[in-house]
Tab-separated table of C-alpha atoms in Angstrom:
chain	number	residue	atom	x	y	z
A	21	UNK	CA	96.625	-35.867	312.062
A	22	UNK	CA	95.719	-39.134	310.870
A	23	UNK	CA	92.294	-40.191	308.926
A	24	UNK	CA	90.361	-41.602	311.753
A	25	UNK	CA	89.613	-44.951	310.134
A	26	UNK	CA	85.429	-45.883	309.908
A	27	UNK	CA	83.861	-49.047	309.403
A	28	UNK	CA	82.433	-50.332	306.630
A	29	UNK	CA	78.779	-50.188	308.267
A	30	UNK	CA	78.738	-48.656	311.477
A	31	UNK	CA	76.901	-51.155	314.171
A	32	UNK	CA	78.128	-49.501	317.268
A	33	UNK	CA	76.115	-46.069	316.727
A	34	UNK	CA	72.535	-46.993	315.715
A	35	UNK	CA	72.310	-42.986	314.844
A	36	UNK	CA	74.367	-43.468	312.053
A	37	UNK	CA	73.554	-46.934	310.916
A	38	UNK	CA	69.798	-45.761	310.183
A	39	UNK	CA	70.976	-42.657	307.575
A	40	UNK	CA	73.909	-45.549	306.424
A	41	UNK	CA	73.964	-46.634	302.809
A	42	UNK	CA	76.246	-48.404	300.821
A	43	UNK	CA	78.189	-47.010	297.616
A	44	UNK	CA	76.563	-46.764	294.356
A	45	UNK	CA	77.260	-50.547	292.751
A	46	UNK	CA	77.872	-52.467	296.048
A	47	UNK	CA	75.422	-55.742	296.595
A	48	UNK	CA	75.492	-57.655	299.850
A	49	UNK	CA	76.976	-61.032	300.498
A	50	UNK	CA	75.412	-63.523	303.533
A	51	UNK	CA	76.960	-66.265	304.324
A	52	UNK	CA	75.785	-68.750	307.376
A	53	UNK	CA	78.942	-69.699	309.269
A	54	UNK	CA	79.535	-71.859	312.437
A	55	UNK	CA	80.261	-70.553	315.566
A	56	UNK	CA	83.834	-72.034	315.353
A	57	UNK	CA	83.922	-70.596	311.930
A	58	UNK	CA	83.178	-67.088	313.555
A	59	UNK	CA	85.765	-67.278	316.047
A	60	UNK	CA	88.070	-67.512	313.684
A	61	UNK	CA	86.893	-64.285	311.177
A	62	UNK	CA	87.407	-62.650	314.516
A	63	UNK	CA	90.217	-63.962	315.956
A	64	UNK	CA	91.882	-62.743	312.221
A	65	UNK	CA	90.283	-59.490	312.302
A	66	UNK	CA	91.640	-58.797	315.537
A	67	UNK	CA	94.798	-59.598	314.692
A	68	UNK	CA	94.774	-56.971	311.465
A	69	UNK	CA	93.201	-54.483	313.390
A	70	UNK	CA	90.064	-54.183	310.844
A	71	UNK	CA	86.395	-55.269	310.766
A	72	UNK	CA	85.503	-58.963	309.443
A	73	UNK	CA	82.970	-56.965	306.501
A	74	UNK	CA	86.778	-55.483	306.032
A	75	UNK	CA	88.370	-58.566	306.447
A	76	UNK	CA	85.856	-60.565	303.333
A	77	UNK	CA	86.410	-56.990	301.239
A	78	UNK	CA	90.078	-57.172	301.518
A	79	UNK	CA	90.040	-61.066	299.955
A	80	UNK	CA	87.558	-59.965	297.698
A	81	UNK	CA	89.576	-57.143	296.349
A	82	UNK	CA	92.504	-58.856	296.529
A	83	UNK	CA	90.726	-61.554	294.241
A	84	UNK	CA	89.774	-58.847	292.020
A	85	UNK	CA	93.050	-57.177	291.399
A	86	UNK	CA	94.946	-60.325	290.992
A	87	UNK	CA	97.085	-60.492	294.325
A	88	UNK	CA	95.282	-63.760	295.943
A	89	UNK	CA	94.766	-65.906	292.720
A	90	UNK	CA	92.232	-68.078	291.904
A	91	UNK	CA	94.247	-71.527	292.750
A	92	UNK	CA	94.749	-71.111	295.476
A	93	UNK	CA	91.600	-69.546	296.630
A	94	UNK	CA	90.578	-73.059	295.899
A	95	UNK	CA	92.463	-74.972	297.033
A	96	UNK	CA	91.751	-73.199	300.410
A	97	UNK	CA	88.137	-74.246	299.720
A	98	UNK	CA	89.096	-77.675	298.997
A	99	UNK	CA	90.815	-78.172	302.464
A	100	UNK	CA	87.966	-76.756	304.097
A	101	UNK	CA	85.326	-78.975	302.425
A	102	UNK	CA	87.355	-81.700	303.554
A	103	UNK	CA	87.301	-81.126	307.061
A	104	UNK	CA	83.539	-80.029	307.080
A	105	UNK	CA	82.262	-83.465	305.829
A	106	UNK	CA	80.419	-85.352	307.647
A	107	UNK	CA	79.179	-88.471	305.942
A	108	UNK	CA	82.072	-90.009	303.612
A	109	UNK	CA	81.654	-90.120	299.937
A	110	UNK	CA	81.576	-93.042	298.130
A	111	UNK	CA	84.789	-92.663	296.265
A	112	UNK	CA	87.451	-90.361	296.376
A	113	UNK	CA	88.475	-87.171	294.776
A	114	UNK	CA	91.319	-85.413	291.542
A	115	UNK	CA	92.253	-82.267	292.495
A	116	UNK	CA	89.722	-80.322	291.243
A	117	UNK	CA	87.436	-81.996	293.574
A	118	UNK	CA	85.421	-84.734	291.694
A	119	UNK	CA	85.112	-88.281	292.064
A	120	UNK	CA	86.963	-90.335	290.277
A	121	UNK	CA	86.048	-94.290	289.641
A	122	UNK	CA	88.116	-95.107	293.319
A	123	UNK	CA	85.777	-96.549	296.130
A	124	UNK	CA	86.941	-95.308	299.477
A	125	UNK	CA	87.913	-98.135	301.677
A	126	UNK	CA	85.512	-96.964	304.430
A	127	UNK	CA	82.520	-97.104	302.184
A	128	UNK	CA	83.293	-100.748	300.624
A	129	UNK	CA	80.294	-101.942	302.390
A	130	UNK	CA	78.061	-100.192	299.933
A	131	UNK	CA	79.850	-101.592	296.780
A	132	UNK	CA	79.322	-105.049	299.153
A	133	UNK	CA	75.464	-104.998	298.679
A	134	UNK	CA	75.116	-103.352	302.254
A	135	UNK	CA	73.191	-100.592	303.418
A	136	UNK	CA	69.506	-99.836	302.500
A	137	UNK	CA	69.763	-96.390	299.597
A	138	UNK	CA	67.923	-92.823	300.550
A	139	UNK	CA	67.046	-89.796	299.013
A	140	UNK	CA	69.594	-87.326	299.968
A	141	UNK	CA	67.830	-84.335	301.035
A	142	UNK	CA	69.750	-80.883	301.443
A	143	UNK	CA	68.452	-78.980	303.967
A	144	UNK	CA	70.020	-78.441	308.260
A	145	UNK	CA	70.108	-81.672	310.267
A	146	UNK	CA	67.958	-81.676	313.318
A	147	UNK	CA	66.672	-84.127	316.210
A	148	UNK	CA	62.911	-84.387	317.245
A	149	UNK	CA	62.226	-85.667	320.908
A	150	UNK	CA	58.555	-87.000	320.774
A	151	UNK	CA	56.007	-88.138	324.080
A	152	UNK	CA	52.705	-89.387	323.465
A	153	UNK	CA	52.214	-87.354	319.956
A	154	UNK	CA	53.982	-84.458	321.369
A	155	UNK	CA	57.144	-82.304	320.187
A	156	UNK	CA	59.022	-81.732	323.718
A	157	UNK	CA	62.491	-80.687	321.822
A	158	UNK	CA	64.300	-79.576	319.529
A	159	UNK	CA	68.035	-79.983	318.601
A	160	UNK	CA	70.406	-79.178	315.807
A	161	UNK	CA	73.818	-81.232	315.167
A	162	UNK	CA	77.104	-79.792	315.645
A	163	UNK	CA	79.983	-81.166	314.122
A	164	UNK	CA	83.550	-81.282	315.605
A	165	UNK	CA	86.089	-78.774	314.689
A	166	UNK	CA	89.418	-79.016	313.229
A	167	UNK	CA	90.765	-78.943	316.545
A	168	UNK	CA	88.078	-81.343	318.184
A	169	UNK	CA	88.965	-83.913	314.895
A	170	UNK	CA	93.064	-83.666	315.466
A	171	UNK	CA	91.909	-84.558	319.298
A	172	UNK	CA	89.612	-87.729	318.398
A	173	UNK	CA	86.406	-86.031	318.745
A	174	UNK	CA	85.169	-87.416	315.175
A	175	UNK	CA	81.343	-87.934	315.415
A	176	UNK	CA	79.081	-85.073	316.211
A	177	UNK	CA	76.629	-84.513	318.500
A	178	UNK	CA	73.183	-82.272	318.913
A	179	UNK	CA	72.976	-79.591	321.039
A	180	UNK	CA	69.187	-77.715	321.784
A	181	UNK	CA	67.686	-74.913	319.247
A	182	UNK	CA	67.334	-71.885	320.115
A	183	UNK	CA	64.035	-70.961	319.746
A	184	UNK	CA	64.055	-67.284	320.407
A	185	UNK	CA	67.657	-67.108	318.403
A	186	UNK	CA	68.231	-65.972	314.461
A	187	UNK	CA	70.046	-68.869	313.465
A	188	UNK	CA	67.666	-71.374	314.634
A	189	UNK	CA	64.607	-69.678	313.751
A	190	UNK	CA	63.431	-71.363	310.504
A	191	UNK	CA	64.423	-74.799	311.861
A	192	UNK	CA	62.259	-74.196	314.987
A	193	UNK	CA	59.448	-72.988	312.497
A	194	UNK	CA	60.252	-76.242	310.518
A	195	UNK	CA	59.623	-78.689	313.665
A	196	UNK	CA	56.721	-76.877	314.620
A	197	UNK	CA	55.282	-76.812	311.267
A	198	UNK	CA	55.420	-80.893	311.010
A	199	UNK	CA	52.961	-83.585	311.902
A	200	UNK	CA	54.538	-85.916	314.504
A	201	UNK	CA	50.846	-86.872	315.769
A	202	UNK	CA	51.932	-90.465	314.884
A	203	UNK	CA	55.424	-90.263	315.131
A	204	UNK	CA	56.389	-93.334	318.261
A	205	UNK	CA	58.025	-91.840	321.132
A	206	UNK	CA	61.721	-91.026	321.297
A	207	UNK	CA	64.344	-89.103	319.647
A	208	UNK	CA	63.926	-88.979	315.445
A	209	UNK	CA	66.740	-87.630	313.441
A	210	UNK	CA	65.373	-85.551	310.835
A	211	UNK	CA	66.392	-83.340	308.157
A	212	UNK	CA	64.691	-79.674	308.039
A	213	UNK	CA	63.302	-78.174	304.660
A	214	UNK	CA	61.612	-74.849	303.714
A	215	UNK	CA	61.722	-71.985	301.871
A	216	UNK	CA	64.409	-70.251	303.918
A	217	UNK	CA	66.592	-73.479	304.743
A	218	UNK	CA	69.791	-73.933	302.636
A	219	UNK	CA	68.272	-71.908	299.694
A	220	UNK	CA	65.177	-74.809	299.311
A	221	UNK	CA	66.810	-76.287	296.112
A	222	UNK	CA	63.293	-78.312	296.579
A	223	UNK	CA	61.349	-75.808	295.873
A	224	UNK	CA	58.928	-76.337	298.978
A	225	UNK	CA	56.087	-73.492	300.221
A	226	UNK	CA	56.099	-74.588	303.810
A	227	UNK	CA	59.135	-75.353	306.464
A	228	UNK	CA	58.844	-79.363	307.965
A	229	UNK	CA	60.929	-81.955	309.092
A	230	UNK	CA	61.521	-85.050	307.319
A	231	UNK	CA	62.773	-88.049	309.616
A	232	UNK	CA	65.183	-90.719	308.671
A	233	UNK	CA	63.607	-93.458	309.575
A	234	UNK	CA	60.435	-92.725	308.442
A	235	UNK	CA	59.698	-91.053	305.795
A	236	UNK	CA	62.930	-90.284	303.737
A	237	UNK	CA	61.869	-92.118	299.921
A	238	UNK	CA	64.060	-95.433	299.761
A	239	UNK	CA	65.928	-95.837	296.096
A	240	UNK	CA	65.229	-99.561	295.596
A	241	UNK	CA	67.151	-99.259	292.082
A	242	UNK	CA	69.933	-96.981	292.775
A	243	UNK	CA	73.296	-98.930	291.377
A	244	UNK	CA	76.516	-99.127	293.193
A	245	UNK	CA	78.746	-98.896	290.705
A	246	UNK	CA	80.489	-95.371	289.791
A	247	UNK	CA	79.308	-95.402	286.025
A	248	UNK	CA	75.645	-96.768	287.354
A	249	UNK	CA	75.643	-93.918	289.735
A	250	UNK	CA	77.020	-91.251	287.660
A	251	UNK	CA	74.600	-91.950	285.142
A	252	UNK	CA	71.731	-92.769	288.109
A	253	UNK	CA	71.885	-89.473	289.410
A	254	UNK	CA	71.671	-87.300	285.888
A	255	UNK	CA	68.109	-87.160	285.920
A	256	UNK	CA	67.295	-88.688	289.064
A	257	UNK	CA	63.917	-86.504	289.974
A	258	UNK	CA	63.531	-86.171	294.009
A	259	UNK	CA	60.684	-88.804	295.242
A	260	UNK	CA	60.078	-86.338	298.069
A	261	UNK	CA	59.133	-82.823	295.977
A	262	UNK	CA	58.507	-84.496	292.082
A	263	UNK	CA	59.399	-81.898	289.239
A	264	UNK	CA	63.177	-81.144	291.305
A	265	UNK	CA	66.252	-82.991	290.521
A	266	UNK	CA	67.163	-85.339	293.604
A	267	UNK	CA	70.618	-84.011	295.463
A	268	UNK	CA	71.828	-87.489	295.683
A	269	UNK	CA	71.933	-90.584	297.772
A	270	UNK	CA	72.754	-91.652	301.541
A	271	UNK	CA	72.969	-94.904	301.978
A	272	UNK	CA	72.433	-96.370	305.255
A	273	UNK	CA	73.606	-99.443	307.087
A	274	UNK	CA	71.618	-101.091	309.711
A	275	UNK	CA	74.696	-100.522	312.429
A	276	UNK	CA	74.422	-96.547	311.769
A	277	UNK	CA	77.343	-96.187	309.289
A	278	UNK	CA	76.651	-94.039	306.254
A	279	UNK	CA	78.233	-92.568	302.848
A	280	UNK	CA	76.875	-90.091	300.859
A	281	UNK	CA	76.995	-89.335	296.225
A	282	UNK	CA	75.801	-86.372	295.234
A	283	UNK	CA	75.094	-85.634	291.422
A	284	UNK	CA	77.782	-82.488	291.317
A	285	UNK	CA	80.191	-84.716	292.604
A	286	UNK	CA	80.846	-86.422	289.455
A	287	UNK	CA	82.880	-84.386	286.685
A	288	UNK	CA	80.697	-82.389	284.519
A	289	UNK	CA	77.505	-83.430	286.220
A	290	UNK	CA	76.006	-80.074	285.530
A	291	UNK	CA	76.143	-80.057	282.108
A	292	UNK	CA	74.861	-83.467	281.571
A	293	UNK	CA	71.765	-82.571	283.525
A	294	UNK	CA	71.568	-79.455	281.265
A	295	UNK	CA	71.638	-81.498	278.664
A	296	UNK	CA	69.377	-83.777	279.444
């Protein structure tokens, strides 16, 4: 008779999953994914028959022990980096990824004198509907999918938090946590920070929401030039949490267009900042 095949943690009998633990040297892995994102996992894991925990162990191994190599791992990562940005970059990209001194031709406004310079901050974008000093809702943005993009959906759109759901919890705690007592009325994009919001590369104690039109620090003296920039950016300390290195710059133009630098975008980026 054949091996009757078991998970890799068993969710399905809450007996067993309380006496479960893993083998001696395994760690755990978390990764936030879209819902699109998890469609697919499961749509694949379907298909071979096999969990998605079995599904990320089987490229992991496969990693390991040479079959999938490292390439083109990569370059898998590369495509899909591609399609999940959302704000151009200033200048396009060699094939390992970094910018290269090549504006894009969507983003020649900036290198025009346009646009007014932000802080980038890296945290989960979110909408804030005020009335009379008062939160009344909360949204997240969703960005098309592959599919959507290939069908001329390009710019995304906000759909409401849940408030009672896992995945929204910490940007629900960061809305609430924020003053908006003199926020005007009306919708305010804003970006959510905190402690438990894309791993706080700020360093920040307490979850809030910082809107774009605002309070997100302007960079009067940020360059527009790729050297300027590269350079710019090295020790560029963040005007919104002082002591932590900046993620980059957004600039804005006044008819809603933006592009995006970030500081690992440029070739060795991370040891210049070590260096520095």
């Amino acid at each position: 008779m054949d091996e009757v095949r078991r998970p890799g943690r068993p969710r399905k009998t809450p007996g067993q999953l309380a006496r479960w633990s893993p083998p001696e040297g395994w760690s755990r892995l978390v990764a936030w994914v879209s819902p699109e994102e998890k469609k697919a996992l499961k749509h694949v894991a379907v298909e071979a028959d096999v969990a998605v925990a079995d599904l990320v162990r089987a490229l992991a191994s496969g990693l390991a022990a040479g079959l999938v190599t490292a390439e083109e791992l990569i370059g898998q990562v590369r495509k899909g980096t591609q399609v999940m940005e959302k704000i151009p970059t200033l200048f396009e990209r060699d094939d390992h990824f970094r910018v290269v001194d090549r504006p894009r031709s969507e983003c020649a406004w900036v290198f025009d004198g346009e646009g007014t310079p932000t802080e980038k901050l890296d945290g989960t974008n979110v909408r804030l509907t005020l009335r009379s000093g008062r939160l009344v809702r909360v949204e997240k943005r969703r960005n098309p999918s592959r599919l959507q993009k290939q069908q001329g959906i390009v710019d995304g759109w906000y759909v409401d938090a849940d408030e009672h759901g896992a995945e929204d919890r910490w940007i629900v705690a960061a809305a609430r946590n924020t003053d908006v007592s003199d926020w005007p009325d009306g919708e305010h994009p804003c970006e959510a920070l905190g402690p438990r919001v894309q791993g706080n590369p700020l360093g920040l104690e307490e979850h809030m929401c910082v809107p774009f039109n605002l309070r997100v620090p302007v960079l009067s003296d940020a360059p527009r030039s790729y050297a300027g920039l590269r350079e710019y950016l090295v020790e560029l300390e963040s005007r919104f949490a002082p002591g932590h290195l900046a993620e980059g710059i957004v600039f804005h133009h006044p008819d809603g267009r933006r592009a995006k630098i970030k500081r690992r975008d440029f070739p060795c980026a991370a040891g210049r900042a070590a260096a520095s």
